[in-house]
Amino acid sequence: MKFKKSQKLYEKGLKNLVGAVNSPVRAFSSVGGNPLFIKKAKGTKITDVDGNEYVDLVLSYGPMILGHRHKKVQKGVDKALKKGYSFGASTEAEIKLAKIVCDAFPGMDKVRFVNSGTEAVLSAVRLARAFTGKDKIIKFSGCYHGHQDSLLVAAGSGLATLSMPGSKGVPEGAVKNTLIANYNDLDSVKAHFKKHKDIAGVIIEPIAGNMGVVIPENNFLVELKAYLETQGALLIADEVMTGFRSKFGGAQELLGVEADITCLGKVIGGGFPVGAYGAREEIMQEVAPLGGMYQAGTLSGNPIAMAGGIATLTELKKQDPYKKFEEIGSIIEVILLETAKKYNVALTVNRFGSMLNPFFVNSEVTNFVEAQLSDTKKFAVFFWEMIKNGVFLPPSQFEAWFLSSALSDKDIKIIAEAVDKAMEKVSKM
Ligand SMILES: *Cc1c(COP(=O)(O)O)cnc(C)c1O
């Protein structure tokens, strides 16, 4: 397999782009080598500029849940493109997507569209503060909520991959109202409430995907929500990754919790830049123009992005692939575990529906500390062997792999063969 053209573009890209990438997770710093440049994608496959074809388990970090360029989505977007790109005024498409989203999440009476997950979360945090009149926010170590200043502490994948404790350029003042708790540890949340009176809410990835996949234990979320109610604090569910992926109604539907504020992104744009935050009526009343919390966006509710979202969610609802995700997900999980056993490689696989990833460690992974015990050198070898055998994975131990509803038995066979080669190579380290 040759990467000559990718290599050339990488060198060219270095001149005017930072590290030749526009998001650091796309850099190959933790696996070595240089990033691949992509030419096109269709269905379950993605093709790089050298013509190498891969089964894509990155799926743009989640949005391409139907696979690439699904014909219904293509049709919806093509139709919208012919009418204009952006108006700075309202369109019917926004109302349509809002209805789909609010119908799926019972805790959302109203929604506001923005342009990314980061924007959704930073607005949701502002809203929690506006509604409660309190300043402090608790986040969990290893959860990532976008790159806004106040939540860029103990923030999982991108930072863990680069071994950065937080980020330069974030002033102390910006994080002084951020408190850190441990995932799956309600006592660590309670300890903060005992110490601080002005906690507006707790933000969580209801199924964590940014420290690798980490699953909430037993009734963790239900108990967390019940506890927060006793404290007059809000639960902010960051479902940017899990919304419409773990279930049509997100992790909340699956786990039987209703958050006060929900953040969405990724899948709701079907590959176009869309984020959203929403809540019950009484909370959303705070948002301008109804209330005093200001939040705006020139391209928010962009008609092309809305068309991509409407087409994706409509098709997703029709396909209802969640049972299929569970089946394929468990097949891939078993492939990973059995192959690791065959080659005597220590491996733990965390999976929730269509999000999964292996950790090269023989102990269970229930939080960020345990995730970091994984042998990232083994992951790097595994990663490159998967690439060479036609499977595109996120270039980091701490990113989830994503499945699309387009995956076929043939794709699974390719994955199984690649896993065999990759595990064998890891066993020889
Ligand atoms: C991806 C992600 C974000 C950030 O979304 P962007 O669109 O990259 O800004 C926030 N929260 C979670 C849980 C995510 O997975």
Coordinates of C-alpha atoms and ligand atoms in Angstrom, one line a residue:
M1 CA 0.0 0.0 0.0
K2 CA 1.4 3.4 -1.1
F3 CA 0.8 6.7 0.6
K4 CA 2.9 8.8 -1.8
K5 CA 0.2 11.4 -2.7
S6 CA -0.9 11.7 0.9
Q7 CA 2.7 12.3 1.9
K8 CA 3.1 15.0 -0.8
L9 CA -0.1 16.8 0.2
Y10 CA 0.9 16.6 3.9
E11 CA 4.2 18.4 3.1
K12 CA 2.3 21.0 1.0
G13 CA -0.3 21.4 3.7
L14 CA 2.3 22.1 6.4
K15 CA 3.1 25.5 4.7
N16 CA -0.2 27.2 5.3
L17 CA -2.1 24.9 7.7
V18 CA -1.2 24.1 11.3
G19 CA 0.2 20.6 11.2
A20 CA -1.6 20.3 7.8
V21 CA -4.9 19.6 9.7
N22 CA -7.8 21.6 10.9
S23 CA -8.5 19.6 13.9
P24 CA -5.7 18.0 16.0
V25 CA -7.4 14.6 16.3
R26 CA -6.7 14.2 12.5
A27 CA -3.0 14.4 13.1
F28 CA -1.2 11.1 13.5
S29 CA 1.0 12.2 16.4
S30 CA 0.2 9.3 18.7
V31 CA 0.4 6.6 16.0
G32 CA 3.3 7.9 14.1
G33 CA 3.5 8.6 10.4
N34 CA 1.5 11.3 8.6
P35 CA -2.2 11.8 8.1
L36 CA -4.0 10.4 5.1
F37 CA -5.6 12.8 2.7
I38 CA -9.1 11.7 1.6
K39 CA -10.4 12.0 -1.9
K40 CA -13.9 10.7 -1.6
A41 CA -16.3 8.3 0.2
K42 CA -19.4 6.3 -0.6
G43 CA -21.4 4.0 1.6
T44 CA -19.1 2.2 4.0
K45 CA -15.9 3.0 2.1
I46 CA -13.5 5.9 2.1
T47 CA -10.8 6.4 -0.5
D48 CA -7.6 8.3 0.0
V49 CA -5.7 10.3 -2.7
D50 CA -3.5 7.4 -3.5
G51 CA -6.6 5.3 -4.4
N52 CA -6.4 3.1 -1.3
E53 CA -9.9 2.1 -0.2
Y54 CA -10.8 1.4 3.4
V55 CA -13.9 0.3 5.4
D56 CA -14.5 3.5 7.3
L57 CA -14.9 3.2 11.1
V58 CA -14.2 6.9 11.6
L59 CA -17.4 8.1 9.8
S60 CA -16.3 11.7 10.3
Y61 CA -16.2 10.9 14.1
G62 CA -19.8 9.9 14.1
P63 CA -22.0 12.0 11.8
M64 CA -22.1 9.6 8.8
I65 CA -24.4 7.1 10.5
L66 CA -26.1 6.1 7.3
G67 CA -22.7 5.7 5.5
H68 CA -21.3 8.2 3.1
R69 CA -23.5 10.0 0.5
H70 CA -26.7 8.1 1.2
K71 CA -28.9 8.8 -1.8
K72 CA -31.8 10.3 0.2
V73 CA -29.4 12.8 1.9
Q74 CA -27.7 13.7 -1.4
K75 CA -31.2 14.3 -2.9
G76 CA -32.3 16.5 0.0
V77 CA -29.1 18.6 0.0
D78 CA -29.1 18.9 -3.8
K79 CA -32.6 20.3 -3.7
A80 CA -31.8 22.8 -1.0
L81 CA -28.6 23.9 -2.9
K82 CA -30.7 25.0 -5.8
K83 CA -32.7 27.4 -3.7
G84 CA -29.8 29.4 -2.1
Y85 CA -27.1 28.9 0.4
S86 CA -27.9 31.2 3.3
F87 CA -30.4 33.9 3.9
G88 CA -29.9 35.4 7.4
A89 CA -33.6 34.8 7.8
S90 CA -35.9 31.9 8.9
T91 CA -36.8 29.0 6.7
E92 CA -39.3 26.2 7.0
A93 CA -36.4 23.6 7.1
E94 CA -35.5 24.9 10.6
I95 CA -39.0 24.2 11.9
K96 CA -39.0 20.7 10.3
L97 CA -35.7 19.7 11.9
A98 CA -36.7 21.2 15.2
K99 CA -39.8 19.1 15.3
I100 CA -37.9 15.9 14.5
V101 CA -35.4 16.7 17.3
C102 CA -38.0 17.7 19.9
D103 CA -40.2 14.7 19.1
A104 CA -37.2 12.4 19.7
F105 CA -36.2 14.0 23.0
P106 CA -39.1 14.3 25.4
G107 CA -37.2 16.7 27.6
M108 CA -36.8 19.2 24.8
D109 CA -39.8 21.5 24.2
K110 CA -37.7 23.9 22.2
V111 CA -34.3 23.8 20.5
R112 CA -31.8 26.3 19.2
F113 CA -29.6 25.3 16.2
V114 CA -25.9 26.3 16.2
N115 CA -23.0 25.3 14.0
S116 CA -21.0 22.8 16.0
G117 CA -21.0 20.7 19.1
T118 CA -18.7 23.1 20.8
E119 CA -21.1 25.9 20.3
A120 CA -24.0 23.8 21.5
V121 CA -22.2 23.0 24.8
L122 CA -20.9 26.5 25.5
S123 CA -24.5 27.8 25.0
A124 CA -26.0 25.1 27.2
V125 CA -23.6 26.0 30.0
R126 CA -24.4 29.7 29.7
L127 CA -28.1 28.7 29.7
A128 CA -27.7 26.6 32.9
R129 CA -26.0 29.5 34.6
A130 CA -28.7 32.0 33.3
F131 CA -31.5 29.7 34.5
T132 CA -30.1 28.9 38.0
G133 CA -28.3 32.1 38.7
K134 CA -25.4 30.0 39.8
D135 CA -21.9 29.9 38.3
K136 CA -20.2 26.6 38.9
I137 CA -20.3 23.6 36.6
I138 CA -19.1 20.1 37.3
K139 CA -17.6 18.1 34.5
F140 CA -16.2 14.6 34.6
S141 CA -12.5 13.8 34.0
G142 CA -12.0 12.3 30.5
C143 CA -15.2 13.8 29.1
Y144 CA -14.8 16.1 26.2
H145 CA -17.3 18.9 25.6
G146 CA -15.7 20.9 22.8
H147 CA -12.9 23.4 22.9
Q148 CA -14.5 26.2 24.9
D149 CA -12.3 27.7 27.6
S150 CA -14.2 26.8 30.7
L151 CA -14.5 23.1 29.9
L152 CA -11.0 22.5 28.5
V153 CA -9.8 20.8 31.6
A154 CA -9.4 17.0 32.1
A155 CA -10.9 16.8 28.6
G156 CA -10.2 13.3 27.2
S157 CA -9.1 12.2 23.7
G158 CA -7.6 15.0 21.8
L159 CA -5.7 16.2 24.8
A160 CA -4.8 12.8 26.1
T161 CA -3.5 11.8 22.7
L162 CA -1.2 14.9 22.8
S163 CA -0.5 14.5 26.5
M164 CA -1.6 18.0 27.3
P165 CA -3.0 18.6 30.8
G166 CA -5.3 21.3 29.6
S167 CA -4.6 24.0 27.1
K168 CA -2.3 27.0 26.9
G169 CA -4.2 30.2 26.5
V170 CA -7.0 29.3 28.9
P171 CA -6.8 31.9 31.7
E172 CA -7.3 30.7 35.2
G173 CA -10.3 32.8 35.5
A174 CA -12.0 30.9 32.8
V175 CA -11.8 27.6 34.6
K176 CA -12.2 28.8 38.2
N177 CA -15.9 27.8 38.1
T178 CA -15.2 24.4 36.7
L179 CA -15.1 21.4 39.1
I180 CA -13.9 18.0 38.1
A181 CA -15.6 14.7 39.2
N182 CA -14.8 11.1 38.4
Y183 CA -17.0 9.2 35.9
N184 CA -19.1 6.5 37.5
D185 CA -18.5 8.0 41.0
L186 CA -21.5 9.8 42.4
D187 CA -19.6 10.5 45.7
S188 CA -17.1 12.6 43.8
V189 CA -20.1 14.8 42.7
K190 CA -21.6 14.9 46.1
A191 CA -18.3 16.0 47.6
H192 CA -18.4 19.2 45.4
F193 CA -21.9 20.0 46.5
K194 CA -20.9 19.7 50.1
K195 CA -18.2 22.3 49.5
H196 CA -19.8 24.7 47.1
K197 CA -23.2 26.4 47.2
D198 CA -23.3 27.9 43.7
I199 CA -23.3 24.9 41.4
A200 CA -25.5 25.5 38.3
G201 CA -25.3 22.0 37.0
V202 CA -23.4 18.9 35.9
I203 CA -22.4 18.2 32.4
I204 CA -21.8 14.6 31.2
E205 CA -21.4 12.5 28.2
P206 CA -24.1 10.0 29.1
I207 CA -22.1 7.3 27.3
A208 CA -18.6 8.6 27.2
G209 CA -16.8 8.4 23.9
N210 CA -13.9 10.8 24.2
M211 CA -11.7 8.7 26.5
G212 CA -12.4 5.7 24.4
V213 CA -15.8 4.3 25.1
V214 CA -16.7 4.3 28.8
I215 CA -20.1 3.1 29.9
P216 CA -22.1 4.5 32.8
E217 CA -22.4 1.7 35.4
N218 CA -25.8 0.4 36.6
N219 CA -27.9 3.4 37.7
F220 CA -25.2 6.0 37.7
L221 CA -27.1 8.5 35.5
V222 CA -30.5 7.9 37.1
E223 CA -29.0 8.4 40.6
L224 CA -27.0 11.5 39.4
K225 CA -30.2 13.1 38.1
A226 CA -32.2 12.3 41.3
Y227 CA -29.4 13.7 43.4
L228 CA -29.1 16.9 41.3
E229 CA -32.9 17.5 41.8
T230 CA -32.4 17.5 45.5
Q231 CA -29.7 20.2 45.0
G232 CA -31.5 22.4 42.6
A233 CA -28.9 21.9 40.0
L234 CA -29.3 21.0 36.3
L235 CA -28.2 17.9 34.4
I236 CA -26.7 18.8 31.1
A237 CA -26.5 15.8 28.8
D238 CA -23.8 16.3 26.2
E239 CA -25.3 14.0 23.5
V240 CA -23.2 15.5 20.7
M241 CA -21.8 12.0 20.0
T242 CA -24.7 9.8 21.4
G243 CA -27.7 11.7 20.2
F244 CA -29.5 9.7 17.5
R245 CA -26.7 7.2 17.6
S246 CA -27.2 5.1 20.7
K247 CA -30.9 5.3 20.1
F248 CA -33.1 7.7 18.1
G249 CA -33.8 9.5 21.4
G250 CA -30.1 9.3 22.4
A251 CA -28.6 7.8 25.4
Q252 CA -31.3 9.3 27.5
E253 CA -34.0 7.2 25.9
L254 CA -31.8 4.1 26.3
L255 CA -30.8 4.7 29.9
G256 CA -34.1 6.1 31.1
V257 CA -33.0 9.6 32.2
E258 CA -34.3 12.9 31.1
A259 CA -31.7 15.7 31.2
D260 CA -32.6 19.3 31.9
I261 CA -30.6 20.6 28.9
T262 CA -29.5 18.4 26.0
C263 CA -26.6 19.2 23.6
L264 CA -26.6 17.7 20.1
G265 CA -24.3 17.7 17.1
K266 CA -22.6 15.3 14.8
V267 CA -25.5 13.0 13.5
I268 CA -28.1 15.8 13.5
G269 CA -26.2 17.4 10.6
G270 CA -25.6 14.2 8.7
G271 CA -22.1 15.5 7.8
F272 CA -22.9 19.2 7.7
P273 CA -22.0 21.6 10.4
V274 CA -24.9 21.6 12.8
G275 CA -25.2 21.6 16.6
A276 CA -28.2 22.2 18.8
Y277 CA -29.2 22.7 22.4
G278 CA -32.6 22.3 23.9
A279 CA -34.6 22.0 27.1
R280 CA -38.1 22.2 28.5
E281 CA -40.1 25.4 27.9
E282 CA -39.3 27.1 31.2
I283 CA -35.5 26.9 30.6
M284 CA -35.6 27.8 26.9
Q285 CA -37.6 30.9 27.9
E286 CA -34.2 32.4 29.1
V287 CA -32.8 32.4 25.6
A288 CA -32.9 35.6 23.5
P289 CA -35.1 36.8 21.9
L290 CA -37.5 35.4 24.6
G291 CA -35.2 36.0 27.5
G292 CA -32.0 37.6 28.6
M293 CA -29.4 35.0 27.7
Y294 CA -27.7 36.1 24.5
Q295 CA -26.6 33.6 21.9
A296 CA -26.6 34.1 18.1
G297 CA -25.1 32.8 14.8
T298 CA -24.9 34.2 11.3
L299 CA -25.1 30.8 9.7
S300 CA -27.1 29.0 12.4
G301 CA -30.0 27.0 10.9
N302 CA -28.2 27.1 7.5
P303 CA -30.7 25.7 5.0
I304 CA -28.2 23.3 3.4
A305 CA -27.1 21.9 6.8
M306 CA -30.8 21.7 7.9
A307 CA -31.6 19.7 4.7
G308 CA -28.7 17.3 5.5
G309 CA -30.1 16.9 9.0
I310 CA -33.7 16.4 8.0
A311 CA -32.8 13.8 5.3
T312 CA -30.5 12.0 7.6
L313 CA -32.8 11.8 10.6
T314 CA -35.8 11.0 8.4
E315 CA -34.0 8.1 6.8
L316 CA -32.6 7.0 10.2
K317 CA -36.0 6.9 11.7
K318 CA -37.2 4.8 8.8
Q319 CA -34.3 2.4 9.0
D320 CA -34.4 2.1 12.8
P321 CA -30.9 0.4 12.7
Y322 CA -30.4 0.2 16.4
K323 CA -31.0 -3.6 16.6
K324 CA -28.7 -4.0 13.7
F325 CA -26.1 -1.8 15.4
E326 CA -26.3 -4.0 18.4
E327 CA -25.8 -7.2 16.3
I328 CA -22.9 -5.9 14.2
G329 CA -21.3 -4.2 17.2
S330 CA -21.3 -7.4 19.2
I331 CA -19.9 -9.3 16.2
I332 CA -17.0 -6.9 15.9
E333 CA -16.5 -7.0 19.7
V334 CA -16.3 -10.8 19.6
I335 CA -13.9 -10.7 16.7
L336 CA -11.6 -8.3 18.6
L337 CA -11.7 -10.4 21.8
E338 CA -11.3 -13.8 20.2
T339 CA -8.5 -12.7 18.0
A340 CA -6.7 -11.1 20.9
K341 CA -7.1 -14.4 22.8
K342 CA -5.8 -16.4 19.8
Y343 CA -2.6 -14.3 19.8
N344 CA -2.4 -13.9 23.5
V345 CA -2.8 -10.1 23.5
A346 CA -4.2 -8.4 26.6
L347 CA -7.4 -6.6 25.5
T348 CA -10.5 -5.0 26.9
V349 CA -13.3 -4.0 24.6
N350 CA -15.8 -1.3 25.6
R351 CA -18.9 -1.0 23.5
F352 CA -22.2 0.6 23.6
G353 CA -24.4 -0.1 20.5
S354 CA -22.6 1.3 17.5
M355 CA -19.7 2.9 19.5
L356 CA -16.8 0.8 20.5
N357 CA -13.1 0.5 20.9
P358 CA -10.4 -1.9 22.2
F359 CA -8.1 -0.9 25.0
F360 CA -4.7 -2.8 25.1
V361 CA -5.0 -3.6 28.8
N362 CA -6.2 -6.6 30.7
S363 CA -8.2 -4.7 33.3
E364 CA -11.6 -3.2 32.9
V365 CA -12.0 0.4 31.9
T366 CA -14.7 2.4 33.8
N367 CA -13.1 5.8 34.0
F368 CA -10.3 8.0 32.5
V369 CA -7.6 6.8 34.9
E370 CA -8.2 3.2 33.8
A371 CA -8.4 4.1 30.2
Q372 CA -5.0 5.7 30.4
L373 CA -3.5 2.3 31.5
S374 CA -3.9 1.1 27.9
D375 CA -0.7 0.4 26.0
T376 CA -0.8 3.1 23.3
K377 CA 2.3 1.7 21.6
K378 CA 0.4 -1.4 20.9
F379 CA -2.5 0.6 19.6
A380 CA -0.2 2.4 17.2
V381 CA 1.1 -0.8 15.7
F382 CA -2.5 -2.2 15.6
F383 CA -3.7 1.0 13.9
W384 CA -1.2 0.9 11.0
E385 CA -1.8 -2.8 10.4
M386 CA -5.5 -2.1 10.2
I387 CA -4.9 0.7 7.7
K388 CA -2.6 -1.5 5.6
N389 CA -5.4 -4.1 5.6
G390 CA -8.1 -1.7 4.5
V391 CA -9.8 -0.5 7.7
F392 CA -9.8 3.2 8.5
L393 CA -9.7 3.8 12.3
P394 CA -9.4 7.0 14.4
P395 CA -5.6 7.6 14.9
S396 CA -5.9 7.5 18.7
Q397 CA -6.4 5.0 21.5
F398 CA -8.9 7.4 23.1
E399 CA -11.4 7.8 20.2
A400 CA -14.4 5.6 19.7
W401 CA -14.9 3.6 16.5
F402 CA -18.3 4.2 14.8
L403 CA -20.5 1.9 12.8
S404 CA -22.9 2.9 10.1
S405 CA -26.2 1.3 9.1
A406 CA -24.7 0.6 5.7
L407 CA -22.1 -2.0 7.0
S408 CA -22.4 -5.3 5.2
D409 CA -21.2 -8.9 5.9
K410 CA -18.4 -8.2 3.3
D411 CA -17.2 -5.2 5.3
I412 CA -17.2 -7.3 8.5
K413 CA -15.1 -9.9 6.8
I414 CA -12.6 -7.2 5.8
I415 CA -12.6 -6.0 9.4
A416 CA -12.1 -9.5 10.8
E417 CA -9.2 -10.3 8.4
A418 CA -7.5 -7.0 9.3
V419 CA -8.0 -7.5 13.0
D420 CA -6.3 -10.9 12.6
K421 CA -3.2 -9.5 10.9
A422 CA -3.1 -6.5 13.3
M423 CA -3.4 -8.6 16.4
E424 CA -0.7 -11.0 15.2
K425 CA 1.7 -8.1 14.6
V426 CA 0.9 -6.7 18.1
S427 CA 1.6 -10.1 19.6
K428 CA 5.2 -10.0 18.1
M429 CA 6.1 -6.7 19.8
Ligands
LIG1 C1 -17.5 16.0 19.2 C2 -18.0 16.4 20.5 C3 -18.1 17.8 20.9 C4 -17.6 18.9 20.1 O1 -18.3 19.0 18.9 P1 -17.6 19.8 17.7 O2 -18.7 19.7 16.6 O3 -16.4 19.1 17.3 O4 -17.4 21.2 18.1 C5 -18.7 18.0 22.1 N1 -19.1 17.0 23.0 C6 -19.0 15.8 22.6 C7 -19.5 14.7 23.6 C8 -18.4 15.4 21.4 O5 -18.3 14.1 21.1

